[in-house]
Coordinates of C-alpha atoms in Angstrom, one line a residue:
M1 CA -19.8 8.5 7.8
I2 CA -16.4 7.2 7.0
E3 CA -13.7 9.8 6.6
L4 CA -10.3 9.1 5.0
W5 CA -7.2 11.3 5.0
H6 CA -5.0 10.5 2.0
C7 CA -1.8 11.5 0.2
H8 CA -1.1 10.5 -3.4
N9 CA 0.8 7.2 -3.8
T10 CA 1.2 6.6 -0.1
R11 CA -0.2 3.6 1.8
S12 CA -3.5 5.4 2.1
L13 CA -4.0 4.3 -1.5
R14 CA -4.7 0.9 -0.2
V15 CA -7.6 2.2 1.8
L16 CA -8.9 4.4 -1.0
W17 CA -8.8 1.5 -3.4
A18 CA -10.6 -0.8 -1.0
L19 CA -13.3 1.8 -0.4
K20 CA -13.9 2.0 -4.1
E21 CA -14.0 -1.8 -4.5
M22 CA -16.5 -2.0 -1.6
Q23 CA -18.6 0.9 -3.0
L24 CA -18.9 2.4 0.5
E25 CA -19.7 6.1 1.0
Y26 CA -17.0 8.2 2.5
T27 CA -15.6 11.7 2.8
L28 CA -12.1 12.1 1.5
H29 CA -9.5 14.7 2.6
T30 CA -6.4 14.9 0.4
L31 CA -3.2 16.4 1.8
P32 CA 0.2 17.5 0.6
F33 CA 3.1 15.2 1.5
P34 CA 4.4 15.0 4.2
P35 CA 1.3 16.4 5.9
R36 CA 2.9 16.8 9.3
F37 CA 5.2 19.5 7.8
L38 CA 3.0 21.0 5.1
D39 CA -0.4 20.9 6.8
K40 CA 0.1 21.6 10.5
A41 CA -3.6 21.7 11.2
Y42 CA -3.7 18.0 10.4
L43 CA -1.8 17.2 13.6
Q44 CA -5.0 18.1 15.5
T45 CA -6.8 15.3 13.7
N46 CA -3.9 12.8 13.8
P47 CA -1.1 13.6 16.2
L48 CA 1.2 11.3 14.3
G49 CA 0.8 13.3 11.2
T50 CA 0.8 10.1 9.1
V51 CA -1.5 8.8 6.4
P52 CA -3.8 6.9 6.1
F53 CA -6.0 8.1 8.9
L54 CA -9.5 6.7 9.0
K55 CA -12.4 7.9 11.2
D56 CA -15.6 6.0 11.4
G57 CA -17.8 7.4 14.2
A58 CA -15.8 7.0 17.4
T59 CA -13.3 4.6 15.7
T60 CA -10.0 5.9 14.4
L61 CA -7.3 3.9 12.7
T62 CA -3.8 4.7 11.4
E63 CA -2.5 1.4 10.0
S64 CA -3.4 0.6 6.3
S65 CA -3.7 -3.1 6.6
A66 CA -5.7 -2.9 9.8
I67 CA -8.0 -0.5 8.1
L68 CA -8.6 -2.9 5.3
L69 CA -9.4 -5.7 7.8
Y70 CA -11.7 -3.3 9.8
L71 CA -13.7 -2.3 6.7
V72 CA -14.4 -5.8 5.5
E73 CA -15.4 -7.0 8.9
R74 CA -17.3 -3.9 10.0
Y75 CA -19.2 -3.7 6.8
S76 CA -19.6 -7.4 6.0
Q77 CA -17.6 -7.2 2.7
T78 CA -17.5 -11.0 2.3
Q79 CA -16.6 -10.7 -1.4
L80 CA -13.2 -9.2 -0.4
S81 CA -12.5 -11.3 2.7
L82 CA -12.3 -14.8 4.1
P83 CA -14.1 -16.1 7.1
A84 CA -12.1 -17.5 10.0
T85 CA -13.4 -21.0 9.2
H86 CA -11.9 -20.9 5.7
P87 CA -8.9 -23.3 5.2
E88 CA -6.8 -20.4 3.8
Y89 CA -7.7 -17.9 6.5
G90 CA -4.2 -18.1 8.1
A91 CA -2.6 -17.5 4.7
Y92 CA -5.0 -14.6 4.1
L93 CA -3.9 -12.9 7.3
N94 CA -0.2 -13.6 6.7
W95 CA -0.3 -12.0 3.2
L96 CA -2.2 -9.0 4.6
F97 CA 0.2 -8.2 7.3
S98 CA 3.4 -9.3 5.6
S99 CA 2.6 -6.6 3.0
D100 CA 3.7 -4.0 5.4
A101 CA 6.1 -5.8 7.8
T102 CA 8.0 -7.5 5.1
L103 CA 7.5 -5.5 1.9
T104 CA 6.8 -1.8 2.4
F105 CA 9.1 -1.6 5.4
P106 CA 12.3 -1.7 3.3
Q107 CA 10.7 0.5 0.7
T108 CA 10.2 3.3 3.3
L109 CA 14.0 3.3 3.9
V110 CA 14.7 3.4 0.1
L111 CA 12.4 6.4 -0.2
R112 CA 13.8 8.2 2.8
Y113 CA 17.4 7.8 1.9
S114 CA 17.1 8.3 -1.9
Q115 CA 14.7 11.3 -2.0
F116 CA 13.1 12.4 1.2
E117 CA 16.2 13.4 3.1
K118 CA 18.3 16.5 2.2
P119 CA 21.0 15.7 -0.3
E120 CA 23.8 15.7 2.3
R121 CA 21.9 13.1 4.3
Q122 CA 21.0 10.7 1.5
Q123 CA 22.7 7.3 1.7
P124 CA 23.1 5.5 -1.7
Q125 CA 24.4 2.3 0.0
V126 CA 21.4 2.1 2.3
V127 CA 19.1 2.7 -0.7
K128 CA 20.7 -0.1 -2.7
D129 CA 20.9 -2.5 0.3
Y130 CA 17.2 -2.1 1.2
A131 CA 16.0 -2.2 -2.4
I132 CA 17.8 -5.6 -2.8
W133 CA 16.3 -6.6 0.5
Y134 CA 12.8 -5.8 -0.7
L135 CA 13.3 -7.8 -3.9
A136 CA 14.6 -10.7 -2.0
R137 CA 11.5 -10.7 0.2
L138 CA 9.4 -11.3 -2.9
K139 CA 10.6 -14.9 -3.0
R140 CA 7.6 -16.4 -1.3
L141 CA 5.2 -14.3 -3.5
N142 CA 7.1 -15.3 -6.6
I143 CA 6.7 -19.0 -5.9
H144 CA 3.0 -18.6 -5.0
L145 CA 2.2 -16.8 -8.2
E146 CA 3.7 -19.5 -10.3
N147 CA 0.4 -21.4 -9.8
H148 CA -2.1 -18.8 -8.5
H149 CA -3.8 -15.7 -10.1
Y150 CA -4.6 -14.3 -6.7
L151 CA -3.3 -14.8 -3.2
V152 CA -6.1 -16.8 -1.6
D153 CA -9.2 -18.7 -2.6
N154 CA -8.6 -18.1 -6.3
R155 CA -10.2 -14.6 -6.1
F156 CA -9.4 -11.0 -5.4
T157 CA -9.4 -10.0 -1.7
I158 CA -8.0 -7.2 0.5
A159 CA -4.8 -9.3 0.7
D160 CA -4.3 -8.5 -3.0
I161 CA -4.9 -4.8 -2.4
S162 CA -2.3 -4.7 0.4
V163 CA 0.4 -6.7 -1.4
G164 CA -0.5 -5.1 -4.7
Y165 CA 0.2 -1.6 -3.3
A166 CA 3.7 -2.7 -2.2
L167 CA 4.4 -4.0 -5.8
Y168 CA 3.0 -0.8 -7.2
L169 CA 5.3 1.3 -5.0
G170 CA 8.2 -0.9 -6.1
E171 CA 7.2 -0.1 -9.7
L172 CA 7.2 3.6 -9.0
L173 CA 10.7 3.2 -7.5
G174 CA 11.9 1.6 -10.8
L175 CA 12.2 -1.9 -9.3
A176 CA 9.5 -3.7 -11.3
K177 CA 12.1 -4.5 -14.0
H178 CA 13.5 -6.9 -11.5
Y179 CA 10.2 -8.6 -10.9
Q180 CA 9.7 -12.2 -12.1
P181 CA 7.3 -12.5 -15.0
Q182 CA 4.5 -14.0 -13.0
T183 CA 4.8 -11.3 -10.4
Q184 CA 4.8 -8.6 -13.1
A185 CA 1.7 -10.2 -14.6
Y186 CA 0.0 -10.2 -11.2
L187 CA 0.7 -6.5 -10.7
Q188 CA -0.6 -5.6 -14.1
R189 CA -3.8 -7.7 -13.4
L190 CA -4.4 -5.7 -10.3
K191 CA -3.7 -2.4 -11.9
S192 CA -6.2 -3.1 -14.6
R193 CA -9.1 -3.3 -12.1
E194 CA -11.6 -0.5 -12.4
G195 CA -11.3 0.3 -8.7
F196 CA -7.6 0.9 -8.9
I197 CA -7.8 2.9 -12.1
A198 CA -10.5 5.2 -10.6
V199 CA -8.5 6.2 -7.5
K200 CA -4.7 5.9 -8.4
D201 CA -4.4 9.6 -9.4
I202 CA -6.5 11.1 -6.6
G203 CA -4.5 13.7 -4.7
E204 CA -1.8 14.1 -7.3
K205 CA -2.4 17.8 -7.9
N206 CA -1.7 18.8 -4.4
S207 CA 0.8 16.1 -3.4
H208 CA 3.9 18.4 -3.7
Y209 CA 6.1 15.5 -4.5
S210 CA 6.6 12.6 -6.9
I211 CA 8.4 9.3 -6.4
K212 CA 11.6 9.1 -8.5
P213 CA 12.9 5.8 -9.8
I214 CA 16.2 4.6 -8.5
D215 CA 19.0 2.6 -10.1
I216 CA 20.5 -0.3 -8.1
T217 CA 22.8 -1.7 -10.8

């Protein structure tokens, strides 16, 4: 049985959304955020204290994009993936992994220095700089979406889940007003999926935090 540890609006939302789209059976554990401080027992499950954490038999994973790739390959979810022989397979992998390395990385610094650190340690200039960095890193996506509804193969895949979460997090941070129209339309298209709607609020009641919008003007 697949088990997922999840906190509301964190990167574990990618995995929860994917599991819903795949219609796989799983056991869900919702945690307060940050779990390493608010649920010390969780450290016995995942010593890093981070989410997502997925357990599938003897297999354990902590990286959201890797979990998505694992699930589509392990459970033959061909409707949400591309085979290695597909002409767009390289682009598929690139979108999947750039969603974290390029997009959510600067967002984590924005979150940390705008609201997770104590007031005396918050850094408005860091927040503004990395918010602008994140928006600048959307350039390739903005260009691609001028002529595409989805990232690869003209259909919804886990690459869209991974990139879509980064755009959604940006929206929660108040940055979507800076998105280009085609990127905003893409995000709304993803958010209208039944799978996303079904899971987006899970864990909210015991999350113990909410993401506050920032102003970079």
